[in-house]
């Protein structure tokens, strides 16, 4: 390898990615675009430092500004989520889940959560699937029964299963999450049978922060963990929150010394910035996300696509899920849509494995509207996006032809909304090296 060529090539590829991103419509439900201020935090010197331990009780010197920022992030998190304690040190949502497992279970204990086919995340997975819960923490995973009609947890069957398997930890939350989970209906039963009750809010953290989705800590969950970069448009990072002060120590110990040494201090600063934005603009942002998702669901449904959850208005979150099997398969459409510069994910449907479809080419596609909403798109733009998708999936139009229109369309949305003003465009490349 030629060192200088490799050096130049890497920088070149980063710039190419930025140029391309400006010409796409990003509908990946787990992604978002942080504000320029968050991106500034990410390139700051905080990213080169260590601050093991809690603020003001560090194992490292040189932390006087870092301490202030981390305390600010913790206070903001407590306010945004109504939590008694916030630990902002997990460096991702998977690590935040692992922190929850570590704090509240031993290896060999039983975790109850949703299977991946019904929206569960790989970090909740069984050992045989290589999931974090089974493989890393040795948990025995039992599934929460799911109602495929309602596309939500089956309350009655879950009550019965809790009584039968007596889980040590009941974990709500998912990666495909159309409707609020029945925490109020199930938390007490779980606690009576000796379980801790937690909620993985990775996907919906921005909607909860914007007070437009259930607040698990008010509905009976003792712990909520989350990613800070999905509907909450922060940097890639994680967090664990507790409803009561007495869970602080066990959570903090699980995270340090348990799971982090450096905890990505640049991202902690980014989290503080995005939580401040959430306090100021979060309600308006969450409102528009949910409106957009419902409109996009309805438009696609009216175009003849099988958008799930139609009985209940398609969604109460940022996500819609479509069964595309009348027209083809999810993996094939994911590729075709990418050729048209529309970026989204294929997704397993609850009945896919039964019908012999698997993750490489499942029956569904998942669409999230957090990023397009962040760019200022509203209901009218959702109609245009529905039309692009319909033309690829139902009309089988040439993706190259649709792409030209997608590129023109995306040029009109180049700034981050719902944040404090900035001159910098959403996908602008931040050039520090300058060559
Ligand atoms: C995305 C996700 C995670 C993991 O988040 P990372 O920040 O990518 O590690 C955990 N749980 C759920 C439900 C998710 O959707």
GROMACS .gro file of C-alpha atoms and ligand atoms in nm:
model
  450
    1UNK     CA    1   0.000   0.000   0.000
    2UNK     CA    2   0.124   0.346  -0.088
    3UNK     CA    3   0.089   0.546   0.236
    4UNK     CA    4   0.026   0.883   0.082
    5UNK     CA    5  -0.216   0.745  -0.176
    6UNK     CA    6  -0.409   0.564   0.096
    7UNK     CA    7  -0.413   0.880   0.306
    8UNK     CA    8  -0.545   1.089   0.019
    9UNK     CA    9  -0.787   0.823  -0.092
   10UNK     CA   10  -0.951   0.801   0.251
   11UNK     CA   11  -1.006   1.177   0.264
   12UNK     CA   12  -1.132   1.171  -0.093
   13UNK     CA   13  -1.386   0.896  -0.015
   14UNK     CA   14  -1.516   1.091   0.284
   15UNK     CA   15  -1.574   1.392   0.062
   16UNK     CA   16  -1.742   1.179  -0.204
   17UNK     CA   17  -1.976   1.039   0.060
   18UNK     CA   18  -2.075   1.390   0.164
   19UNK     CA   19  -2.142   1.494  -0.196
   20UNK     CA   20  -2.354   1.187  -0.257
   21UNK     CA   21  -2.549   1.216   0.069
   22UNK     CA   22  -2.665   1.562  -0.039
   23UNK     CA   23  -2.834   1.399  -0.339
   24UNK     CA   24  -3.019   1.126  -0.153
   25UNK     CA   25  -3.336   1.092   0.051
   26UNK     CA   26  -3.244   0.914   0.373
   27UNK     CA   27  -3.527   0.711   0.523
   28UNK     CA   28  -3.324   0.483   0.750
   29UNK     CA   29  -3.525   0.471   1.071
   30UNK     CA   30  -3.221   0.447   1.300
   31UNK     CA   31  -3.033   0.741   1.148
   32UNK     CA   32  -3.058   1.117   1.171
   33UNK     CA   33  -2.854   1.427   1.100
   34UNK     CA   34  -2.714   1.609   1.402
   35UNK     CA   35  -2.685   1.987   1.404
   36UNK     CA   36  -2.358   2.154   1.296
   37UNK     CA   37  -2.295   2.234   1.664
   38UNK     CA   38  -2.295   1.863   1.748
   39UNK     CA   39  -2.058   1.793   1.460
   40UNK     CA   40  -1.830   2.066   1.592
   41UNK     CA   41  -1.823   1.894   1.933
   42UNK     CA   42  -1.729   1.569   1.758
   43UNK     CA   43  -1.412   1.713   1.606
   44UNK     CA   44  -1.308   1.889   1.930
   45UNK     CA   45  -1.015   1.790   2.154
   46UNK     CA   46  -1.259   1.622   2.396
   47UNK     CA   47  -1.230   1.322   2.164
   48UNK     CA   48  -0.864   1.280   2.255
   49UNK     CA   49  -0.903   1.273   2.633
   50UNK     CA   50  -0.979   1.034   2.916
   51UNK     CA   51  -1.207   1.100   3.212
   52UNK     CA   52  -1.261   0.765   3.386
   53UNK     CA   53  -1.504   0.775   3.677
   54UNK     CA   54  -1.778   1.022   3.767
   55UNK     CA   55  -1.747   1.401   3.717
   56UNK     CA   56  -1.534   1.559   3.993
   57UNK     CA   57  -1.421   1.210   4.106
   58UNK     CA   58  -1.203   1.123   3.809
   59UNK     CA   59  -0.911   0.886   3.783
   60UNK     CA   60  -0.749   1.127   3.536
   61UNK     CA   61  -0.619   1.483   3.561
   62UNK     CA   62  -0.712   1.758   3.316
   63UNK     CA   63  -1.089   1.721   3.338
   64UNK     CA   64  -1.208   2.062   3.462
   65UNK     CA   65  -1.403   2.151   3.147
   66UNK     CA   66  -1.499   1.793   3.074
   67UNK     CA   67  -1.656   1.764   3.422
   68UNK     CA   68  -1.874   2.068   3.363
   69UNK     CA   69  -1.994   1.938   3.028
   70UNK     CA   70  -2.074   1.590   3.157
   71UNK     CA   71  -2.267   1.734   3.453
   72UNK     CA   72  -2.460   1.955   3.211
   73UNK     CA   73  -2.543   1.655   2.992
   74UNK     CA   74  -2.664   1.460   3.299
   75UNK     CA   75  -2.883   1.745   3.425
   76UNK     CA   76  -3.031   1.801   3.080
   77UNK     CA   77  -3.103   1.428   3.042
   78UNK     CA   78  -3.279   1.419   3.380
   79UNK     CA   79  -3.493   1.715   3.281
   80UNK     CA   80  -3.577   1.593   2.929
   81UNK     CA   81  -3.673   1.242   3.049
   82UNK     CA   82  -3.800   1.315   3.401
   83UNK     CA   83  -3.538   1.078   3.544
   84UNK     CA   84  -3.389   1.067   3.894
   85UNK     CA   85  -3.046   0.974   3.758
   86UNK     CA   86  -2.877   0.981   3.419
   87UNK     CA   87  -2.552   0.812   3.321
   88UNK     CA   88  -2.430   0.948   2.987
   89UNK     CA   89  -2.119   0.730   2.960
   90UNK     CA   90  -2.229   0.429   2.749
   91UNK     CA   91  -2.076   0.481   2.405
   92UNK     CA   92  -2.371   0.327   2.220
   93UNK     CA   93  -2.718   0.183   2.260
   94UNK     CA   94  -2.585  -0.174   2.266
   95UNK     CA   95  -2.353  -0.081   2.553
   96UNK     CA   96  -2.644   0.089   2.730
   97UNK     CA   97  -2.843  -0.236   2.704
   98UNK     CA   98  -2.544  -0.434   2.825
   99UNK     CA   99  -2.517  -0.191   3.118
  100UNK     CA  100  -2.880  -0.260   3.207
  101UNK     CA  101  -2.823  -0.637   3.187
  102UNK     CA  102  -2.506  -0.606   3.396
  103UNK     CA  103  -2.672  -0.388   3.660
  104UNK     CA  104  -2.985  -0.598   3.705
  105UNK     CA  105  -2.908  -0.959   3.609
  106UNK     CA  106  -2.654  -1.237   3.652
  107UNK     CA  107  -2.545  -1.476   3.384
  108UNK     CA  108  -2.806  -1.755   3.362
  109UNK     CA  109  -3.096  -1.524   3.452
  110UNK     CA  110  -3.397  -1.487   3.226
  111UNK     CA  111  -3.458  -1.183   3.007
  112UNK     CA  112  -3.798  -1.135   2.845
  113UNK     CA  113  -3.803  -0.917   2.533
  114UNK     CA  114  -3.928  -0.913   2.174
  115UNK     CA  115  -3.778  -1.145   1.911
  116UNK     CA  116  -3.600  -0.984   1.616
  117UNK     CA  117  -3.883  -1.082   1.378
  118UNK     CA  118  -4.121  -0.869   1.587
  119UNK     CA  119  -3.890  -0.569   1.616
  120UNK     CA  120  -3.642  -0.681   1.884
  121UNK     CA  121  -3.280  -0.567   1.845
  122UNK     CA  122  -2.981  -0.799   1.808
  123UNK     CA  123  -2.855  -0.674   2.147
  124UNK     CA  124  -3.158  -0.854   2.298
  125UNK     CA  125  -3.082  -1.174   2.107
  126UNK     CA  126  -3.032  -1.533   2.214
  127UNK     CA  127  -2.691  -1.697   2.223
  128UNK     CA  128  -2.772  -1.912   1.918
  129UNK     CA  129  -2.817  -1.593   1.714
  130UNK     CA  130  -2.503  -1.431   1.852
  131UNK     CA  131  -2.711  -1.167   2.033
  132UNK     CA  132  -2.555  -0.954   2.307
  133UNK     CA  133  -2.794  -1.074   2.581
  134UNK     CA  134  -2.720  -1.441   2.523
  135UNK     CA  135  -2.361  -1.434   2.399
  136UNK     CA  136  -2.205  -1.159   2.608
  137UNK     CA  137  -2.409  -1.169   2.926
  138UNK     CA  138  -2.520  -1.535   2.929
  139UNK     CA  139  -2.889  -1.453   2.961
  140UNK     CA  140  -3.158  -1.702   2.882
  141UNK     CA  141  -3.392  -1.515   2.647
  142UNK     CA  142  -3.768  -1.571   2.647
  143UNK     CA  143  -3.986  -1.390   2.396
  144UNK     CA  144  -4.269  -1.151   2.472
  145UNK     CA  145  -4.579  -1.276   2.283
  146UNK     CA  146  -4.666  -1.048   1.990
  147UNK     CA  147  -5.004  -0.974   1.830
  148UNK     CA  148  -4.940  -0.967   1.454
  149UNK     CA  149  -5.274  -0.802   1.379
  150UNK     CA  150  -5.226  -0.514   1.620
  151UNK     CA  151  -4.848  -0.507   1.556
  152UNK     CA  152  -4.789  -0.475   1.929
  153UNK     CA  153  -4.726  -0.682   2.241
  154UNK     CA  154  -5.009  -0.924   2.328
  155UNK     CA  155  -5.097  -0.815   2.683
  156UNK     CA  156  -5.296  -1.121   2.795
  157UNK     CA  157  -5.048  -1.375   2.663
  158UNK     CA  158  -4.757  -1.178   2.806
  159UNK     CA  159  -4.921  -1.177   3.152
  160UNK     CA  160  -4.950  -1.555   3.134
  161UNK     CA  161  -4.595  -1.597   3.014
  162UNK     CA  162  -4.454  -1.373   3.288
  163UNK     CA  163  -4.627  -1.594   3.547
  164UNK     CA  164  -4.486  -1.903   3.375
  165UNK     CA  165  -4.121  -1.809   3.312
  166UNK     CA  166  -4.078  -1.553   3.596
  167UNK     CA  167  -3.822  -1.337   3.413
  168UNK     CA  168  -3.554  -1.150   3.606
  169UNK     CA  169  -3.574  -0.860   3.361
  170UNK     CA  170  -3.863  -0.755   3.138
  171UNK     CA  171  -3.736  -0.531   2.860
  172UNK     CA  172  -3.977  -0.326   2.651
  173UNK     CA  173  -3.877  -0.135   2.339
  174UNK     CA  174  -3.774  -0.235   1.988
  175UNK     CA  175  -3.612  -0.139   1.661
  176UNK     CA  176  -3.938  -0.151   1.473
  177UNK     CA  177  -4.177   0.031   1.686
  178UNK     CA  178  -4.506   0.149   1.544
  179UNK     CA  179  -4.707   0.193   1.864
  180UNK     CA  180  -4.635   0.253   2.235
  181UNK     CA  181  -4.576  -0.063   2.436
  182UNK     CA  182  -4.821  -0.167   2.714
  183UNK     CA  183  -4.596  -0.088   3.010
  184UNK     CA  184  -4.879   0.020   3.241
  185UNK     CA  185  -5.062  -0.306   3.172
  186UNK     CA  186  -4.761  -0.527   3.240
  187UNK     CA  187  -4.509  -0.362   3.473
  188UNK     CA  188  -4.689  -0.450   3.796
  189UNK     CA  189  -4.736  -0.815   3.703
  190UNK     CA  190  -4.368  -0.840   3.615
  191UNK     CA  191  -4.260  -0.677   3.943
  192UNK     CA  192  -4.492  -0.908   4.142
  193UNK     CA  193  -4.311  -1.202   3.988
  194UNK     CA  194  -3.973  -1.060   4.084
  195UNK     CA  195  -3.868  -0.890   3.759
  196UNK     CA  196  -3.701  -0.557   3.704
  197UNK     CA  197  -3.874  -0.356   3.433
  198UNK     CA  198  -3.667  -0.173   3.172
  199UNK     CA  199  -3.731  -0.002   2.840
  200UNK     CA  200  -3.502   0.026   2.542
  201UNK     CA  201  -3.586   0.370   2.399
  202UNK     CA  202  -3.310   0.371   2.134
  203UNK     CA  203  -3.547   0.445   1.848
  204UNK     CA  204  -3.801   0.668   2.018
  205UNK     CA  205  -3.576   0.875   2.248
  206UNK     CA  206  -3.644   1.195   2.052
  207UNK     CA  207  -4.018   1.137   2.053
  208UNK     CA  208  -4.016   1.073   2.429
  209UNK     CA  209  -3.797   1.381   2.481
  210UNK     CA  210  -4.045   1.578   2.268
  211UNK     CA  211  -4.330   1.449   2.489
  212UNK     CA  212  -4.511   1.288   2.196
  213UNK     CA  213  -4.458   0.924   2.292
  214UNK     CA  214  -4.504   0.726   2.613
  215UNK     CA  215  -4.260   0.817   2.891
  216UNK     CA  216  -4.161   0.474   3.022
  217UNK     CA  217  -4.026   0.609   3.352
  218UNK     CA  218  -4.371   0.754   3.428
  219UNK     CA  219  -4.553   0.438   3.316
  220UNK     CA  220  -4.373   0.191   3.544
  221UNK     CA  221  -4.033   0.117   3.391
  222UNK     CA  222  -3.753   0.143   3.648
  223UNK     CA  223  -3.483   0.196   3.389
  224UNK     CA  224  -3.470   0.335   3.037
  225UNK     CA  225  -3.169   0.308   2.813
  226UNK     CA  226  -3.126   0.458   2.471
  227UNK     CA  227  -2.917   0.560   2.173
  228UNK     CA  228  -2.876   0.934   2.127
  229UNK     CA  229  -2.874   0.943   1.745
  230UNK     CA  230  -3.200   0.802   1.613
  231UNK     CA  231  -3.509   1.017   1.669
  232UNK     CA  232  -3.296   1.217   1.911
  233UNK     CA  233  -3.066   1.379   1.656
  234UNK     CA  234  -2.747   1.371   1.859
  235UNK     CA  235  -2.405   1.211   1.810
  236UNK     CA  236  -2.370   0.832   1.809
  237UNK     CA  237  -2.373   0.750   2.181
  238UNK     CA  238  -2.585   0.592   2.456
  239UNK     CA  239  -2.737   0.663   2.795
  240UNK     CA  240  -2.901   0.489   3.094
  241UNK     CA  241  -3.170   0.664   3.301
  242UNK     CA  242  -3.335   0.549   3.622
  243UNK     CA  243  -3.675   0.637   3.770
  244UNK     CA  244  -3.542   0.626   4.128
  245UNK     CA  245  -3.225   0.762   4.285
  246UNK     CA  246  -3.148   0.432   4.462
  247UNK     CA  247  -3.062   0.260   4.134
  248UNK     CA  248  -2.784   0.511   4.063
  249UNK     CA  249  -2.495   0.318   4.215
  250UNK     CA  250  -2.565  -0.017   4.055
  251UNK     CA  251  -2.604   0.145   3.711
  252UNK     CA  252  -2.293   0.361   3.748
  253UNK     CA  253  -2.082   0.064   3.859
  254UNK     CA  254  -2.199  -0.147   3.567
  255UNK     CA  255  -2.085   0.124   3.325
  256UNK     CA  256  -1.758   0.217   3.495
  257UNK     CA  257  -1.552   0.015   3.566
  258UNK     CA  258  -1.776  -0.244   3.399
  259UNK     CA  259  -1.814  -0.140   3.039
  260UNK     CA  260  -1.619   0.174   2.949
  261UNK     CA  261  -1.277   0.317   3.013
  262UNK     CA  262  -1.282   0.621   2.785
  263UNK     CA  263  -1.643   0.718   2.723
  264UNK     CA  264  -1.612   0.934   2.409
  265UNK     CA  265  -1.613   1.276   2.571
  266UNK     CA  266  -1.662   1.453   2.239
  267UNK     CA  267  -1.988   1.262   2.204
  268UNK     CA  268  -2.088   1.350   2.562
  269UNK     CA  269  -2.055   1.717   2.463
  270UNK     CA  270  -2.264   1.646   2.153
  271UNK     CA  271  -2.527   1.482   2.372
  272UNK     CA  272  -2.547   1.795   2.591
  273UNK     CA  273  -2.599   2.008   2.280
  274UNK     CA  274  -2.868   1.783   2.137
  275UNK     CA  275  -3.053   1.760   2.469
  276UNK     CA  276  -3.054   2.140   2.490
  277UNK     CA  277  -3.199   2.147   2.137
  278UNK     CA  278  -3.455   1.888   2.242
  279UNK     CA  279  -3.568   2.104   2.534
  280UNK     CA  280  -3.611   2.404   2.303
  281UNK     CA  281  -3.739   2.244   1.980
  282UNK     CA  282  -3.815   1.882   2.068
  283UNK     CA  283  -4.193   1.907   2.093
  284UNK     CA  284  -4.231   2.076   1.757
  285UNK     CA  285  -3.989   1.829   1.597
  286UNK     CA  286  -4.157   1.520   1.742
  287UNK     CA  287  -4.499   1.652   1.637
  288UNK     CA  288  -4.388   1.691   1.278
  289UNK     CA  289  -4.211   1.352   1.269
  290UNK     CA  290  -4.527   1.171   1.375
  291UNK     CA  291  -4.746   1.373   1.136
  292UNK     CA  292  -4.507   1.297   0.850
  293UNK     CA  293  -4.492   0.925   0.928
  294UNK     CA  294  -4.872   0.897   0.937
  295UNK     CA  295  -4.909   1.086   0.609
  296UNK     CA  296  -4.639   0.882   0.436
  297UNK     CA  297  -4.808   0.562   0.559
  298UNK     CA  298  -5.147   0.674   0.432
  299UNK     CA  299  -5.015   0.792   0.095
  300UNK     CA  300  -4.836   0.463   0.032
  301UNK     CA  301  -5.142   0.269   0.147
  302UNK     CA  302  -5.364   0.472  -0.088
  303UNK     CA  303  -5.115   0.390  -0.365
  304UNK     CA  304  -5.191   0.022  -0.303
  305UNK     CA  305  -4.897  -0.077  -0.083
  306UNK     CA  306  -4.957  -0.303   0.218
  307UNK     CA  307  -4.855  -0.063   0.495
  308UNK     CA  308  -4.898  -0.246   0.826
  309UNK     CA  309  -5.093  -0.106   1.120
  310UNK     CA  310  -5.363   0.041   0.892
  311UNK     CA  311  -5.630  -0.019   1.160
  312UNK     CA  312  -5.446   0.215   1.392
  313UNK     CA  313  -5.337   0.493   1.158
  314UNK     CA  314  -5.020   0.306   1.046
  315UNK     CA  315  -4.796   0.440   1.322
  316UNK     CA  316  -4.766   0.657   1.631
  317UNK     CA  317  -4.390   0.691   1.589
  318UNK     CA  318  -4.135   0.783   1.319
  319UNK     CA  319  -4.155   0.442   1.151
  320UNK     CA  320  -4.376   0.268   0.901
  321UNK     CA  321  -4.342  -0.096   0.801
  322UNK     CA  322  -4.453  -0.225   0.460
  323UNK     CA  323  -4.517  -0.582   0.351
  324UNK     CA  324  -4.393  -0.572  -0.010
  325UNK     CA  325  -4.453  -0.940  -0.094
  326UNK     CA  326  -4.732  -0.858  -0.342
  327UNK     CA  327  -4.466  -0.692  -0.557
  328UNK     CA  328  -4.136  -0.864  -0.474
  329UNK     CA  329  -3.898  -0.887  -0.178
  330UNK     CA  330  -3.755  -0.635   0.068
  331UNK     CA  331  -3.388  -0.690  -0.014
  332UNK     CA  332  -3.445  -0.645  -0.387
  333UNK     CA  333  -3.638  -0.324  -0.330
  334UNK     CA  334  -3.374  -0.194  -0.090
  335UNK     CA  335  -3.120  -0.222  -0.373
  336UNK     CA  336  -3.347  -0.074  -0.640
  337UNK     CA  337  -3.439   0.219  -0.421
  338UNK     CA  338  -3.073   0.284  -0.348
  339UNK     CA  339  -3.014   0.300  -0.724
  340UNK     CA  340  -3.272   0.578  -0.721
  341UNK     CA  341  -3.088   0.748  -0.430
  342UNK     CA  342  -3.359   0.655  -0.179
  343UNK     CA  343  -3.190   0.496   0.120
  344UNK     CA  344  -3.391   0.264   0.346
  345UNK     CA  345  -3.369  -0.085   0.501
  346UNK     CA  346  -3.521  -0.419   0.421
  347UNK     CA  347  -3.689  -0.560   0.729
  348UNK     CA  348  -3.810  -0.893   0.863
  349UNK     CA  349  -4.185  -0.923   0.913
  350UNK     CA  350  -4.324  -1.120   1.209
  351UNK     CA  351  -4.438  -1.403   0.977
  352UNK     CA  352  -4.134  -1.409   0.744
  353UNK     CA  353  -3.946  -1.703   0.896
  354UNK     CA  354  -4.268  -1.908   0.899
  355UNK     CA  355  -4.303  -1.836   0.528
  356UNK     CA  356  -3.938  -1.928   0.468
  357UNK     CA  357  -3.804  -1.579   0.411
  358UNK     CA  358  -3.490  -1.464   0.588
  359UNK     CA  359  -3.295  -1.152   0.665
  360UNK     CA  360  -3.108  -1.136   0.333
  361UNK     CA  361  -3.431  -1.092   0.141
  362UNK     CA  362  -3.724  -1.053   0.380
  363UNK     CA  363  -4.083  -0.953   0.305
  364UNK     CA  364  -4.069  -0.602   0.444
  365UNK     CA  365  -3.915  -0.260   0.419
  366UNK     CA  366  -3.886  -0.018   0.709
  367UNK     CA  367  -3.913   0.356   0.657
  368UNK     CA  368  -3.826   0.625   0.910
  369UNK     CA  369  -3.891   0.996   0.863
  370UNK     CA  370  -3.671   1.149   1.136
  371UNK     CA  371  -3.395   1.270   0.904
  372UNK     CA  372  -3.618   1.412   0.629
  373UNK     CA  373  -3.823   1.589   0.895
  374UNK     CA  374  -3.505   1.730   1.046
  375UNK     CA  375  -3.434   1.881   0.702
  376UNK     CA  376  -3.763   2.069   0.715
  377UNK     CA  377  -3.987   1.836   0.514
  378UNK     CA  378  -4.357   1.835   0.592
  379UNK     CA  379  -4.675   1.662   0.471
  380UNK     CA  380  -4.643   1.780   0.106
  381UNK     CA  381  -4.294   1.639   0.077
  382UNK     CA  382  -4.420   1.306   0.214
  383UNK     CA  383  -4.654   1.285  -0.087
  384UNK     CA  384  -4.359   1.334  -0.322
  385UNK     CA  385  -4.156   1.067  -0.141
  386UNK     CA  386  -4.452   0.826  -0.148
  387UNK     CA  387  -4.473   0.881  -0.521
  388UNK     CA  388  -4.104   0.803  -0.578
  389UNK     CA  389  -4.131   0.481  -0.376
  390UNK     CA  390  -4.454   0.376  -0.550
  391UNK     CA  391  -4.295   0.423  -0.891
  392UNK     CA  392  -4.008   0.191  -0.803
  393UNK     CA  393  -4.201  -0.078  -0.615
  394UNK     CA  394  -4.537  -0.091  -0.792
  395UNK     CA  395  -4.475   0.062  -1.135
  396UNK     CA  396  -4.130  -0.097  -1.168
  397UNK     CA  397  -3.994   0.223  -1.323
  398UNK     CA  398  -3.627   0.248  -1.413
  399UNK     CA  399  -3.446   0.362  -1.094
  400UNK     CA  400  -3.213   0.583  -1.302
  401UNK     CA  401  -3.510   0.784  -1.422
  402UNK     CA  402  -3.652   0.829  -1.072
  403UNK     CA  403  -3.304   0.914  -0.942
  404UNK     CA  404  -3.285   1.230  -1.154
  405UNK     CA  405  -3.598   1.361  -0.987
  406UNK     CA  406  -3.480   1.250  -0.641
  407UNK     CA  407  -3.156   1.445  -0.690
  408UNK     CA  408  -3.348   1.761  -0.790
  409UNK     CA  409  -3.589   1.717  -0.503
  410UNK     CA  410  -3.322   1.666  -0.237
  411UNK     CA  411  -3.137   1.986  -0.334
  412UNK     CA  412  -3.416   2.191  -0.173
  413UNK     CA  413  -3.350   2.052   0.175
  414UNK     CA  414  -2.999   2.133   0.282
  415UNK     CA  415  -3.034   2.282   0.629
  416UNK     CA  416  -3.093   2.136   0.972
  417UNK     CA  417  -3.418   2.253   1.137
  418UNK     CA  418  -3.529   2.233   1.501
  419UNK     CA  419  -3.188   2.356   1.619
  420UNK     CA  420  -3.024   2.686   1.710
  421UNK     CA  421  -2.935   2.874   1.389
  422UNK     CA  422  -2.619   2.794   1.195
  423UNK     CA  423  -2.472   2.898   0.862
  424UNK     CA  424  -2.339   2.548   0.803
  425UNK     CA  425  -2.541   2.316   0.582
  426UNK     CA  426  -2.658   1.977   0.707
  427UNK     CA  427  -2.417   1.762   0.504
  428UNK     CA  428  -2.133   2.012   0.462
  429UNK     CA  429  -1.791   1.851   0.487
  430UNK     CA  430  -1.591   1.995   0.777
  431UNK     CA  431  -1.246   2.049   0.633
  432UNK     CA  432  -0.975   2.075   0.898
  433UNK     CA  433  -0.680   1.916   0.721
  434UNK     CA  434  -0.719   2.147   0.419
  435UNK     CA  435  -0.541   2.006   0.122
  436LIG     C1  436  -3.029   0.080   1.748
  436LIG     C2  437  -3.074   0.001   1.865
  436LIG     C3  438  -2.985  -0.033   1.965
  436LIG     C4  439  -2.836  -0.017   1.953
  436LIG     O1  440  -2.793   0.106   1.936
  436LIG     P1  441  -2.644   0.145   1.895
  436LIG     O2  442  -2.639   0.283   1.945
  436LIG     O3  443  -2.637   0.130   1.749
  436LIG     O4  444  -2.550   0.054   1.965
  436LIG     C5  445  -3.035  -0.095   2.079
  436LIG     N1  446  -3.165  -0.122   2.090
  436LIG     C6  447  -3.253  -0.093   1.994
  436LIG     C7  448  -3.396  -0.126   2.014
  436LIG     C8  449  -3.210  -0.032   1.876
  436LIG     O5  450  -3.296  -0.008   1.780
   0.00000   0.00000   0.00000
